[in-house]
PDB file of C-alpha atoms and ligand atoms in Angstrom:
ATOM      1  CA  UNK A   1      86.753  -6.266 -85.603  1.00 76.00           C
ATOM      2  CA  UNK A   2      90.108  -6.317 -83.773  1.00 90.00           C
ATOM      3  CA  UNK A   3      90.122  -7.384 -80.049  1.00 96.00           C
ATOM      4  CA  UNK A   4      90.041  -4.570 -77.533  1.00 98.00           C
ATOM      5  CA  UNK A   5      91.065  -5.010 -73.892  1.00 98.00           C
ATOM      6  CA  UNK A   6      90.236  -2.792 -71.073  1.00 98.00           C
ATOM      7  CA  UNK A   7      93.400  -2.299 -68.789  1.00 98.00           C
ATOM      8  CA  UNK A   8      93.231   0.059 -65.890  1.00 96.00           C
ATOM      9  CA  UNK A   9      90.988   2.812 -67.429  1.00 97.00           C
ATOM     10  CA  UNK A  10      92.079   2.316 -71.251  1.00 98.00           C
ATOM     11  CA  UNK A  11      90.875   0.416 -74.110  1.00 98.00           C
ATOM     12  CA  UNK A  12      94.012  -1.291 -75.594  1.00 97.00           C
ATOM     13  CA  UNK A  13      94.683  -3.509 -78.791  1.00 98.00           C
ATOM     14  CA  UNK A  14      94.336  -7.093 -77.259  1.00 97.00           C
ATOM     15  CA  UNK A  15      97.598  -7.869 -79.062  1.00 97.00           C
ATOM     16  CA  UNK A  16      99.654  -5.738 -77.047  1.00 97.00           C
ATOM     17  CA  UNK A  17      97.661  -4.947 -73.882  1.00 97.00           C
ATOM     18  CA  UNK A  18      99.869  -5.426 -70.895  1.00 97.00           C
ATOM     19  CA  UNK A  19     100.474  -4.937 -67.085  1.00 96.00           C
ATOM     20  CA  UNK A  20     103.268  -4.263 -64.872  1.00 97.00           C
ATOM     21  CA  UNK A  21     105.802  -6.790 -63.961  1.00 97.00           C
ATOM     22  CA  UNK A  22     105.018  -6.171 -60.488  1.00 97.00           C
ATOM     23  CA  UNK A  23     101.237  -6.596 -60.590  1.00 98.00           C
ATOM     24  CA  UNK A  24     100.570  -8.819 -57.530  1.00 98.00           C
ATOM     25  CA  UNK A  25      98.358 -11.004 -59.740  1.00 98.00           C
ATOM     26  CA  UNK A  26     101.655 -11.806 -61.440  1.00 98.00           C
ATOM     27  CA  UNK A  27     103.686 -12.381 -58.558  1.00 98.00           C
ATOM     28  CA  UNK A  28     101.270 -13.750 -56.022  1.00 98.00           C
ATOM     29  CA  UNK A  29      98.023 -14.663 -57.683  1.00 98.00           C
ATOM     30  CA  UNK A  30      96.790 -12.057 -55.563  1.00 98.00           C
ATOM     31  CA  UNK A  31      93.573 -11.150 -57.109  1.00 98.00           C
ATOM     32  CA  UNK A  32      90.040 -12.790 -58.284  1.00 99.00           C
ATOM     33  CA  UNK A  33      88.367 -13.103 -61.553  1.00 99.00           C
ATOM     34  CA  UNK A  34      84.947 -13.790 -63.188  1.00 98.00           C
ATOM     35  CA  UNK A  35      83.908 -15.369 -66.549  1.00 98.00           C
ATOM     36  CA  UNK A  36      80.445 -14.283 -67.704  1.00 98.00           C
ATOM     37  CA  UNK A  37      78.537 -15.848 -70.559  1.00 98.00           C
ATOM     38  CA  UNK A  38      77.431 -13.787 -73.345  1.00 98.00           C
ATOM     39  CA  UNK A  39      74.853 -14.448 -75.662  1.00 97.00           C
ATOM     40  CA  UNK A  40      73.168 -12.174 -78.078  1.00 96.00           C
ATOM     41  CA  UNK A  41      75.499  -9.587 -76.938  1.00 96.00           C
ATOM     42  CA  UNK A  42      74.067  -9.808 -73.454  1.00 97.00           C
ATOM     43  CA  UNK A  43      75.617 -10.733 -70.260  1.00 98.00           C
ATOM     44  CA  UNK A  44      73.785 -13.632 -68.533  1.00 98.00           C
ATOM     45  CA  UNK A  45      73.339 -13.591 -65.024  1.00 98.00           C
ATOM     46  CA  UNK A  46      75.313 -10.564 -64.765  1.00 98.00           C
ATOM     47  CA  UNK A  47      74.250  -9.558 -61.124  1.00 98.00           C
ATOM     48  CA  UNK A  48      75.234 -13.201 -59.852  1.00 98.00           C
ATOM     49  CA  UNK A  49      78.592 -12.682 -61.333  1.00 98.00           C
ATOM     50  CA  UNK A  50      78.849  -9.275 -59.945  1.00 98.00           C
ATOM     51  CA  UNK A  51      77.750 -10.479 -56.517  1.00 98.00           C
ATOM     52  CA  UNK A  52      80.280 -13.305 -56.442  1.00 98.00           C
ATOM     53  CA  UNK A  53      83.017 -10.827 -57.601  1.00 98.00           C
ATOM     54  CA  UNK A  54      82.476  -8.381 -54.563  1.00 98.00           C
ATOM     55  CA  UNK A  55      82.311 -11.616 -52.354  1.00 98.00           C
ATOM     56  CA  UNK A  56      85.490 -12.641 -53.582  1.00 98.00           C
ATOM     57  CA  UNK A  57      87.162  -9.070 -53.229  1.00 98.00           C
ATOM     58  CA  UNK A  58      85.878  -8.843 -49.838  1.00 98.00           C
ATOM     59  CA  UNK A  59      87.336 -11.982 -48.495  1.00 98.00           C
ATOM     60  CA  UNK A  60      90.980 -11.070 -49.958  1.00 98.00           C
ATOM     61  CA  UNK A  61      90.245  -7.424 -48.381  1.00 98.00           C
ATOM     62  CA  UNK A  62      90.801  -6.021 -52.060  1.00 98.00           C
ATOM     63  CA  UNK A  63      89.160  -2.731 -52.700  1.00 97.00           C
ATOM     64  CA  UNK A  64      86.593  -2.781 -55.482  1.00 98.00           C
ATOM     65  CA  UNK A  65      88.164  -0.945 -58.368  1.00 98.00           C
ATOM     66  CA  UNK A  66      85.201   1.018 -59.293  1.00 98.00           C
ATOM     67  CA  UNK A  67      81.292   0.941 -58.132  1.00 98.00           C
ATOM     68  CA  UNK A  68      78.918  -1.549 -59.721  1.00 98.00           C
ATOM     69  CA  UNK A  69      77.100   0.700 -61.798  1.00 98.00           C
ATOM     70  CA  UNK A  70      80.313   2.323 -63.241  1.00 98.00           C
ATOM     71  CA  UNK A  71      81.842  -1.340 -63.638  1.00 98.00           C
ATOM     72  CA  UNK A  72      78.231  -2.280 -65.564  1.00 98.00           C
ATOM     73  CA  UNK A  73      78.984   0.200 -68.136  1.00 98.00           C
ATOM     74  CA  UNK A  74      82.605  -0.539 -68.548  1.00 98.00           C
ATOM     75  CA  UNK A  75      81.665  -4.187 -69.109  1.00 98.00           C
ATOM     76  CA  UNK A  76      79.055  -2.818 -71.808  1.00 97.00           C
ATOM     77  CA  UNK A  77      81.746  -0.880 -73.590  1.00 97.00           C
ATOM     78  CA  UNK A  78      84.012  -3.654 -73.706  1.00 98.00           C
ATOM     79  CA  UNK A  79      81.434  -5.826 -75.442  1.00 97.00           C
ATOM     80  CA  UNK A  80      80.422  -3.044 -77.586  1.00 96.00           C
ATOM     81  CA  UNK A  81      84.086  -2.442 -79.009  1.00 97.00           C
ATOM     82  CA  UNK A  82      84.641  -6.169 -79.432  1.00 97.00           C
ATOM     83  CA  UNK A  83      81.154  -6.803 -81.083  1.00 96.00           C
ATOM     84  CA  UNK A  84      80.798 -10.074 -79.400  1.00 95.00           C
ATOM     85  CA  UNK A  85      77.392 -11.524 -79.621  1.00 93.00           C
ATOM     86  CA  UNK A  86      78.227 -15.115 -78.204  1.00 95.00           C
ATOM     87  CA  UNK A  87      81.087 -15.679 -75.821  1.00 97.00           C
ATOM     88  CA  UNK A  88      82.583 -14.965 -72.697  1.00 98.00           C
ATOM     89  CA  UNK A  89      83.560 -11.972 -71.038  1.00 98.00           C
ATOM     90  CA  UNK A  90      86.617 -12.186 -68.574  1.00 98.00           C
ATOM     91  CA  UNK A  91      87.381  -9.804 -65.690  1.00 98.00           C
ATOM     92  CA  UNK A  92      90.249  -9.791 -63.347  1.00 98.00           C
ATOM     93  CA  UNK A  93      91.015  -7.609 -60.286  1.00 98.00           C
ATOM     94  CA  UNK A  94      94.076  -7.645 -58.616  1.00 98.00           C
ATOM     95  CA  UNK A  95      95.536  -5.930 -55.687  1.00 98.00           C
ATOM     96  CA  UNK A  96      97.631  -3.946 -57.993  1.00 98.00           C
ATOM     97  CA  UNK A  97     101.255  -3.030 -58.591  1.00 97.00           C
ATOM     98  CA  UNK A  98     103.675  -2.534 -55.779  1.00 97.00           C
ATOM     99  CA  UNK A  99     107.425  -3.666 -54.820  1.00 97.00           C
ATOM    100  CA  UNK A 100     107.271  -7.069 -54.216  1.00 97.00           C
ATOM    101  CA  UNK A 101     106.576  -7.927 -50.552  1.00 97.00           C
ATOM    102  CA  UNK A 102     104.160 -10.364 -49.219  1.00 98.00           C
ATOM    103  CA  UNK A 103     102.228  -7.956 -46.852  1.00 98.00           C
ATOM    104  CA  UNK A 104      99.375  -6.044 -48.446  1.00 98.00           C
ATOM    105  CA  UNK A 105     101.046  -2.740 -50.062  1.00 97.00           C
ATOM    106  CA  UNK A 106      99.878   0.405 -48.605  1.00 92.00           C
ATOM    107  CA  UNK A 107      99.547   2.563 -51.734  1.00 88.00           C
ATOM    108  CA  UNK A 108      98.616   0.166 -54.371  1.00 87.00           C
ATOM    109  CA  UNK A 109      95.267   0.558 -56.372  1.00 96.00           C
ATOM    110  CA  UNK A 110      93.226  -2.364 -57.492  1.00 98.00           C
ATOM    111  CA  UNK A 111      94.207  -3.142 -60.873  1.00 98.00           C
ATOM    112  CA  UNK A 112      91.401  -4.168 -63.426  1.00 98.00           C
ATOM    113  CA  UNK A 113      91.608  -6.008 -66.637  1.00 98.00           C
ATOM    114  CA  UNK A 114      88.400  -6.932 -68.970  1.00 98.00           C
ATOM    115  CA  UNK A 115      88.641  -8.919 -72.026  1.00 98.00           C
ATOM    116  CA  UNK A 116      86.057 -10.896 -74.073  1.00 97.00           C
ATOM    117  CA  UNK A 117      86.027 -13.360 -76.939  1.00 97.00           C
ATOM    118  CA  UNK A 118      83.940 -15.203 -78.953  1.00 96.00           C
ATOM    119  CA  UNK A 119      83.013 -18.886 -78.340  1.00 95.00           C
ATOM    120  CA  UNK A 120      82.236 -21.567 -80.794  1.00 94.00           C
ATOM    121  CA  UNK A 121      79.253 -23.462 -79.890  1.00 94.00           C
ATOM    122  CA  UNK A 122      79.626 -26.778 -77.679  1.00 96.00           C
ATOM    123  CA  UNK A 123      80.619 -29.450 -80.075  1.00 97.00           C
ATOM    124  CA  UNK A 124      77.675 -31.568 -81.028  1.00 97.00           C
ATOM    125  CA  UNK A 125      79.898 -34.770 -80.077  1.00 98.00           C
ATOM    126  CA  UNK A 126      79.992 -33.501 -76.461  1.00 98.00           C
ATOM    127  CA  UNK A 127      76.173 -33.358 -76.267  1.00 98.00           C
ATOM    128  CA  UNK A 128      75.467 -36.753 -78.344  1.00 98.00           C
ATOM    129  CA  UNK A 129      78.048 -38.851 -76.664  1.00 98.00           C
ATOM    130  CA  UNK A 130      78.838 -36.832 -73.506  1.00 98.00           C
ATOM    131  CA  UNK A 131      82.257 -36.222 -72.064  1.00 98.00           C
ATOM    132  CA  UNK A 132      84.626 -38.100 -69.961  1.00 98.00           C
ATOM    133  CA  UNK A 133      86.146 -37.187 -66.712  1.00 98.00           C
ATOM    134  CA  UNK A 134      88.987 -38.641 -64.633  1.00 98.00           C
ATOM    135  CA  UNK A 135      89.499 -38.350 -61.019  1.00 98.00           C
ATOM    136  CA  UNK A 136      92.364 -36.942 -59.065  1.00 98.00           C
ATOM    137  CA  UNK A 137      92.955 -35.746 -55.347  1.00 98.00           C
ATOM    138  CA  UNK A 138      91.845 -32.328 -54.390  1.00 98.00           C
ATOM    139  CA  UNK A 139      95.205 -30.456 -53.906  1.00 98.00           C
ATOM    140  CA  UNK A 140      93.798 -27.324 -53.700  1.00 98.00           C
ATOM    141  CA  UNK A 141      93.898 -24.638 -50.885  1.00 98.00           C
ATOM    142  CA  UNK A 142      91.184 -24.602 -48.030  1.00 98.00           C
ATOM    143  CA  UNK A 143      89.141 -21.589 -49.685  1.00 98.00           C
ATOM    144  CA  UNK A 144      87.844 -22.969 -52.775  1.00 98.00           C
ATOM    145  CA  UNK A 145      84.737 -20.877 -52.527  1.00 98.00           C
ATOM    146  CA  UNK A 146      86.842 -17.502 -53.359  1.00 98.00           C
ATOM    147  CA  UNK A 147      87.442 -17.135 -57.226  1.00 98.00           C
ATOM    148  CA  UNK A 148      90.980 -16.104 -57.172  1.00 98.00           C
ATOM    149  CA  UNK A 149      93.432 -16.565 -60.040  1.00 98.00           C
ATOM    150  CA  UNK A 150      95.718 -18.816 -58.042  1.00 98.00           C
ATOM    151  CA  UNK A 151      94.535 -21.715 -60.246  1.00 98.00           C
ATOM    152  CA  UNK A 152      97.594 -23.774 -60.482  1.00 98.00           C
ATOM    153  CA  UNK A 153      96.302 -27.241 -59.060  1.00 98.00           C
ATOM    154  CA  UNK A 154      93.218 -26.508 -61.406  1.00 98.00           C
ATOM    155  CA  UNK A 155      95.539 -25.881 -64.281  1.00 98.00           C
ATOM    156  CA  UNK A 156      97.503 -29.329 -63.348  1.00 98.00           C
ATOM    157  CA  UNK A 157      94.232 -31.373 -63.162  1.00 98.00           C
ATOM    158  CA  UNK A 158      93.013 -30.162 -66.444  1.00 98.00           C
ATOM    159  CA  UNK A 159      96.179 -30.958 -68.271  1.00 98.00           C
ATOM    160  CA  UNK A 160      96.355 -34.494 -66.833  1.00 98.00           C
ATOM    161  CA  UNK A 161      92.773 -34.824 -68.043  1.00 98.00           C
ATOM    162  CA  UNK A 162      93.600 -33.595 -71.486  1.00 98.00           C
ATOM    163  CA  UNK A 163      96.257 -35.962 -71.564  1.00 98.00           C
ATOM    164  CA  UNK A 164      94.266 -38.776 -70.777  1.00 98.00           C
ATOM    165  CA  UNK A 165      91.666 -37.865 -73.328  1.00 98.00           C
ATOM    166  CA  UNK A 166      89.246 -36.674 -70.791  1.00 98.00           C
ATOM    167  CA  UNK A 167      87.045 -33.362 -70.793  1.00 98.00           C
ATOM    168  CA  UNK A 168      87.473 -32.731 -67.107  1.00 98.00           C
ATOM    169  CA  UNK A 169      89.091 -33.789 -63.961  1.00 98.00           C
ATOM    170  CA  UNK A 170      86.818 -34.737 -60.979  1.00 98.00           C
ATOM    171  CA  UNK A 171      88.675 -33.592 -57.498  1.00 98.00           C
ATOM    172  CA  UNK A 172      88.132 -36.099 -54.650  1.00 98.00           C
ATOM    173  CA  UNK A 173      88.476 -34.844 -51.140  1.00 98.00           C
ATOM    174  CA  UNK A 174      90.333 -37.165 -48.336  1.00 97.00           C
ATOM    175  CA  UNK A 175      86.883 -38.672 -47.393  1.00 97.00           C
ATOM    176  CA  UNK A 176      86.454 -39.738 -50.741  1.00 97.00           C
ATOM    177  CA  UNK A 177      83.792 -37.245 -51.939  1.00 98.00           C
ATOM    178  CA  UNK A 178      83.922 -35.836 -55.064  1.00 98.00           C
ATOM    179  CA  UNK A 179      84.349 -31.582 -54.542  1.00 98.00           C
ATOM    180  CA  UNK A 180      84.064 -30.321 -57.979  1.00 98.00           C
ATOM    181  CA  UNK A 181      85.786 -30.244 -61.486  1.00 98.00           C
ATOM    182  CA  UNK A 182      88.887 -28.102 -62.296  1.00 98.00           C
ATOM    183  CA  UNK A 183      86.459 -25.274 -63.914  1.00 98.00           C
ATOM    184  CA  UNK A 184      83.080 -26.977 -63.450  1.00 98.00           C
ATOM    185  CA  UNK A 185      80.820 -27.752 -60.718  1.00 99.00           C
ATOM    186  CA  UNK A 186      79.753 -31.467 -60.286  1.00 99.00           C
ATOM    187  CA  UNK A 187      76.547 -33.184 -60.216  1.00 98.00           C
ATOM    188  CA  UNK A 188      75.183 -36.939 -60.436  1.00 98.00           C
ATOM    189  CA  UNK A 189      71.474 -38.388 -60.847  1.00 98.00           C
ATOM    190  CA  UNK A 190      70.759 -41.299 -58.584  1.00 98.00           C
ATOM    191  CA  UNK A 191      68.983 -44.394 -59.651  1.00 97.00           C
ATOM    192  CA  UNK A 192      65.874 -43.189 -57.832  1.00 97.00           C
ATOM    193  CA  UNK A 193      66.090 -40.088 -60.051  1.00 97.00           C
ATOM    194  CA  UNK A 194      67.413 -37.586 -57.221  1.00 98.00           C
ATOM    195  CA  UNK A 195      69.747 -34.980 -58.477  1.00 98.00           C
ATOM    196  CA  UNK A 196      72.922 -34.558 -56.127  1.00 98.00           C
ATOM    197  CA  UNK A 197      75.281 -31.692 -55.984  1.00 98.00           C
ATOM    198  CA  UNK A 198      77.569 -30.883 -53.246  1.00 98.00           C
ATOM    199  CA  UNK A 199      76.327 -28.075 -50.814  1.00 98.00           C
ATOM    200  CA  UNK A 200      78.553 -24.812 -50.622  1.00 98.00           C
ATOM    201  CA  UNK A 201      81.217 -24.471 -48.433  1.00 98.00           C
ATOM    202  CA  UNK A 202      84.834 -23.587 -48.559  1.00 98.00           C
ATOM    203  CA  UNK A 203      85.638 -26.549 -50.519  1.00 98.00           C
ATOM    204  CA  UNK A 204      83.790 -25.555 -53.887  1.00 98.00           C
ATOM    205  CA  UNK A 205      83.522 -22.564 -55.784  1.00 98.00           C
ATOM    206  CA  UNK A 206      79.738 -21.257 -55.783  1.00 98.00           C
ATOM    207  CA  UNK A 207      79.199 -21.672 -59.361  1.00 98.00           C
ATOM    208  CA  UNK A 208      76.644 -19.316 -60.905  1.00 98.00           C
ATOM    209  CA  UNK A 209      75.551 -21.846 -63.421  1.00 98.00           C
ATOM    210  CA  UNK A 210      75.058 -23.905 -60.262  1.00 98.00           C
ATOM    211  CA  UNK A 211      73.066 -21.532 -58.464  1.00 98.00           C
ATOM    212  CA  UNK A 212      70.898 -20.536 -61.449  1.00 98.00           C
ATOM    213  CA  UNK A 213      70.272 -24.070 -62.250  1.00 98.00           C
ATOM    214  CA  UNK A 214      69.288 -24.970 -58.311  1.00 98.00           C
ATOM    215  CA  UNK A 215      66.732 -21.966 -58.688  1.00 97.00           C
ATOM    216  CA  UNK A 216      65.302 -23.063 -61.816  1.00 97.00           C
ATOM    217  CA  UNK A 217      64.826 -26.596 -60.317  1.00 97.00           C
ATOM    218  CA  UNK A 218      62.544 -25.083 -57.711  1.00 96.00           C
ATOM    219  CA  UNK A 219      60.034 -24.479 -59.987  1.00 94.00           C
ATOM    220  CA  UNK A 220      59.862 -28.241 -61.215  1.00 95.00           C
ATOM    221  CA  UNK A 221      59.008 -31.405 -59.387  1.00 95.00           C
ATOM    222  CA  UNK A 222      62.529 -32.971 -59.804  1.00 96.00           C
ATOM    223  CA  UNK A 223      63.956 -33.914 -56.750  1.00 97.00           C
ATOM    224  CA  UNK A 224      67.105 -32.167 -55.245  1.00 97.00           C
ATOM    225  CA  UNK A 225      69.287 -33.485 -52.901  1.00 97.00           C
ATOM    226  CA  UNK A 226      72.185 -31.170 -51.845  1.00 98.00           C
ATOM    227  CA  UNK A 227      74.697 -33.169 -50.055  1.00 98.00           C
ATOM    228  CA  UNK A 228      78.227 -34.341 -50.816  1.00 98.00           C
ATOM    229  CA  UNK A 229      78.554 -37.685 -52.892  1.00 98.00           C
ATOM    230  CA  UNK A 230      81.287 -40.164 -53.259  1.00 98.00           C
ATOM    231  CA  UNK A 231      83.204 -41.560 -56.242  1.00 97.00           C
ATOM    232  CA  UNK A 232      81.612 -45.035 -55.635  1.00 97.00           C
ATOM    233  CA  UNK A 233      78.228 -43.107 -55.597  1.00 98.00           C
ATOM    234  CA  UNK A 234      79.082 -41.335 -58.935  1.00 98.00           C
ATOM    235  CA  UNK A 235      80.271 -44.600 -60.525  1.00 97.00           C
ATOM    236  CA  UNK A 236      76.721 -46.149 -59.533  1.00 98.00           C
ATOM    237  CA  UNK A 237      74.841 -43.162 -60.531  1.00 98.00           C
ATOM    238  CA  UNK A 238      72.362 -43.180 -63.514  1.00 98.00           C
ATOM    239  CA  UNK A 239      73.653 -39.954 -64.846  1.00 98.00           C
ATOM    240  CA  UNK A 240      76.393 -37.461 -64.032  1.00 98.00           C
ATOM    241  CA  UNK A 241      76.986 -33.883 -65.513  1.00 98.00           C
ATOM    242  CA  UNK A 242      78.949 -30.697 -64.765  1.00 98.00           C
ATOM    243  CA  UNK A 243      77.918 -27.080 -64.802  1.00 98.00           C
ATOM    244  CA  UNK A 244      79.759 -23.716 -65.937  1.00 98.00           C
ATOM    245  CA  UNK A 245      79.442 -20.603 -67.455  1.00 97.00           C
ATOM    246  CA  UNK A 246      81.359 -21.282 -70.611  1.00 95.00           C
ATOM    247  CA  UNK A 247      79.652 -24.729 -71.264  1.00 97.00           C
ATOM    248  CA  UNK A 248      76.322 -24.251 -69.172  1.00 97.00           C
ATOM    249  CA  UNK A 249      75.740 -28.263 -68.916  1.00 98.00           C
ATOM    250  CA  UNK A 250      77.524 -31.016 -70.553  1.00 98.00           C
ATOM    251  CA  UNK A 251      76.584 -34.708 -69.734  1.00 98.00           C
ATOM    252  CA  UNK A 252      78.976 -36.997 -68.345  1.00 98.00           C
ATOM    253  CA  UNK A 253      79.141 -40.395 -69.730  1.00 98.00           C
ATOM    254  CA  UNK A 254      82.595 -41.714 -68.444  1.00 98.00           C
ATOM    255  CA  UNK A 255      84.522 -41.522 -65.019  1.00 98.00           C
ATOM    256  CA  UNK A 256      87.757 -42.714 -64.905  1.00 98.00           C
ATOM    257  CA  UNK A 257      87.065 -44.704 -68.251  1.00 98.00           C
ATOM    258  CA  UNK A 258      83.941 -46.551 -66.657  1.00 98.00           C
ATOM    259  CA  UNK A 259      80.436 -45.874 -68.090  1.00 98.00           C
ATOM    260  CA  UNK A 260      78.141 -43.844 -66.135  1.00 98.00           C
ATOM    261  CA  UNK A 261      74.510 -45.277 -66.480  1.00 97.00           C
ATOM    262  CA  UNK A 262      74.100 -47.011 -69.906  1.00 96.00           C
ATOM    263  CA  UNK A 263      77.115 -44.830 -71.144  1.00 98.00           C
ATOM    264  CA  UNK A 264      74.780 -42.413 -72.924  1.00 98.00           C
ATOM    265  CA  UNK A 265      73.575 -38.777 -71.835  1.00 98.00           C
ATOM    266  CA  UNK A 266      70.763 -39.358 -69.380  1.00 97.00           C
ATOM    267  CA  UNK A 267      67.352 -37.917 -70.332  1.00 96.00           C
ATOM    268  CA  UNK A 268      67.257 -35.686 -67.118  1.00 97.00           C
ATOM    269  CA  UNK A 269      70.886 -34.247 -67.939  1.00 98.00           C
ATOM    270  CA  UNK A 270      69.137 -33.265 -71.271  1.00 98.00           C
ATOM    271  CA  UNK A 271      66.356 -31.580 -69.746  1.00 97.00           C
ATOM    272  CA  UNK A 272      68.054 -29.806 -67.254  1.00 98.00           C
ATOM    273  CA  UNK A 273      70.494 -28.350 -69.931  1.00 98.00           C
ATOM    274  CA  UNK A 274      67.595 -27.170 -71.849  1.00 98.00           C
ATOM    275  CA  UNK A 275      66.160 -25.747 -68.626  1.00 98.00           C
ATOM    276  CA  UNK A 276      69.243 -23.663 -68.301  1.00 98.00           C
ATOM    277  CA  UNK A 277      69.410 -22.630 -72.068  1.00 98.00           C
ATOM    278  CA  UNK A 278      65.731 -21.419 -71.927  1.00 98.00           C
ATOM    279  CA  UNK A 279      66.807 -19.260 -68.907  1.00 98.00           C
ATOM    280  CA  UNK A 280      69.824 -17.902 -70.712  1.00 98.00           C
ATOM    281  CA  UNK A 281      67.707 -17.176 -73.917  1.00 97.00           C
ATOM    282  CA  UNK A 282      65.169 -15.431 -71.658  1.00 97.00           C
ATOM    283  CA  UNK A 283      67.984 -12.859 -70.764  1.00 97.00           C
ATOM    284  CA  UNK A 284      69.725 -12.705 -74.218  1.00 96.00           C
ATOM    285  CA  UNK A 285      66.372 -11.879 -75.944  1.00 95.00           C
ATOM    286  CA  UNK A 286      65.149  -9.338 -73.507  1.00 91.00           C
ATOM    287  CA  UNK A 287      64.913  -5.621 -74.429  1.00 76.00           C
TER     288      UNK A 287
HETATM  289  N1  LIG B 301      84.379 -24.835 -60.027  1.00 95.60           N
HETATM  290  C1  LIG B 301      85.326 -24.103 -60.416  1.00 95.60           C
HETATM  291  C2  LIG B 301      86.434 -24.555 -59.874  1.00 95.60           C
HETATM  292  C3  LIG B 301      85.521 -23.372 -61.638  1.00 95.60           C
HETATM  293  O1  LIG B 301      86.537 -22.783 -61.846  1.00 95.60           O
HETATM  294  C4  LIG B 301      84.182 -22.807 -62.129  1.00 95.60           C
HETATM  295  C5  LIG B 301      84.173 -21.951 -63.427  1.00 95.60           C
HETATM  296  O2  LIG B 301      85.264 -21.445 -63.705  1.00 95.60           O
HETATM  297  C6  LIG B 301      83.133 -23.439 -61.691  1.00 95.60           C
HETATM  298  C7  LIG B 301      83.025 -24.423 -60.749  1.00 95.60           C
HETATM  299  C8  LIG B 301      81.845 -23.236 -62.473  1.00 95.60           C
HETATM  300  O3  LIG B 301      81.255 -21.873 -62.104  1.00 95.60           O
HETATM  301  P1  LIG B 301      80.432 -21.004 -63.009  1.00 95.60           P
HETATM  302  O4  LIG B 301      79.235 -21.707 -63.031  1.00 95.60           O
HETATM  303  O5  LIG B 301      80.075 -19.940 -62.172  1.00 95.60           O
HETATM  304  O6  LIG B 301      80.970 -20.725 -64.241  1.00 95.60           O
END
């Protein structure tokens, strides 16, 4: 089945799908996006992703390209035309096409692009051995809570991680605290088994996986401590892990080449991954 992209009202072959060179996303990164996991052909935590999309659009004063009901129909049509059972759906809204000028154009209509693709299952090695992260100063702007397509610092960070043989780069704020990864939220488990993740604020993306996991934790007797944590504290933690829509939850076993805990994926990380997988599976198998 060949890939189909939705571009401003038209379903086009993915290979040749294109937007205009004066799309403000291309010139100014003036747009927002969402990545939604797909399992069994169903969108996981769809409403949470659409809530965040509306938040991001609102913060940038970009009009929604269509209402939520219509958008949900288009999302389903993209999934159907691509026949993707397991993977991710990507949607991007920019302020539209207009002659290049920093201030908002008066006439432009928001531009909507939607694609989806299959994803291979997470490599068994990542789960058996955990992944490594490096750390870098957080160079991003002061509104990381908006999911904009302006991802240059994230791109540079991920590239550095990959050059150093790590999976992700944890970004560190001027106080020495971990903000988040370049495309994942950051968590640790302290020696006294408290699960720690940074509270929401302008410094991190409000991850949907993070949010879903926090809700799931409420029904358990695990202790959550929503607060900032330093790199030193992460190095002294018994476990660390990351969350995102594409990988759900991965154990972290090395930070800057140093072992986390005993250097093996921790039991809490495994339990929490399973908790999230069950949550996704419930949605994937619902009628
Ligand atoms: N933090 C950043 C900077 C991200 O780009 C992402 C996902 O792309 C996340 C965290 C995880 O968010 P989510 O769980 O919604 O995928």
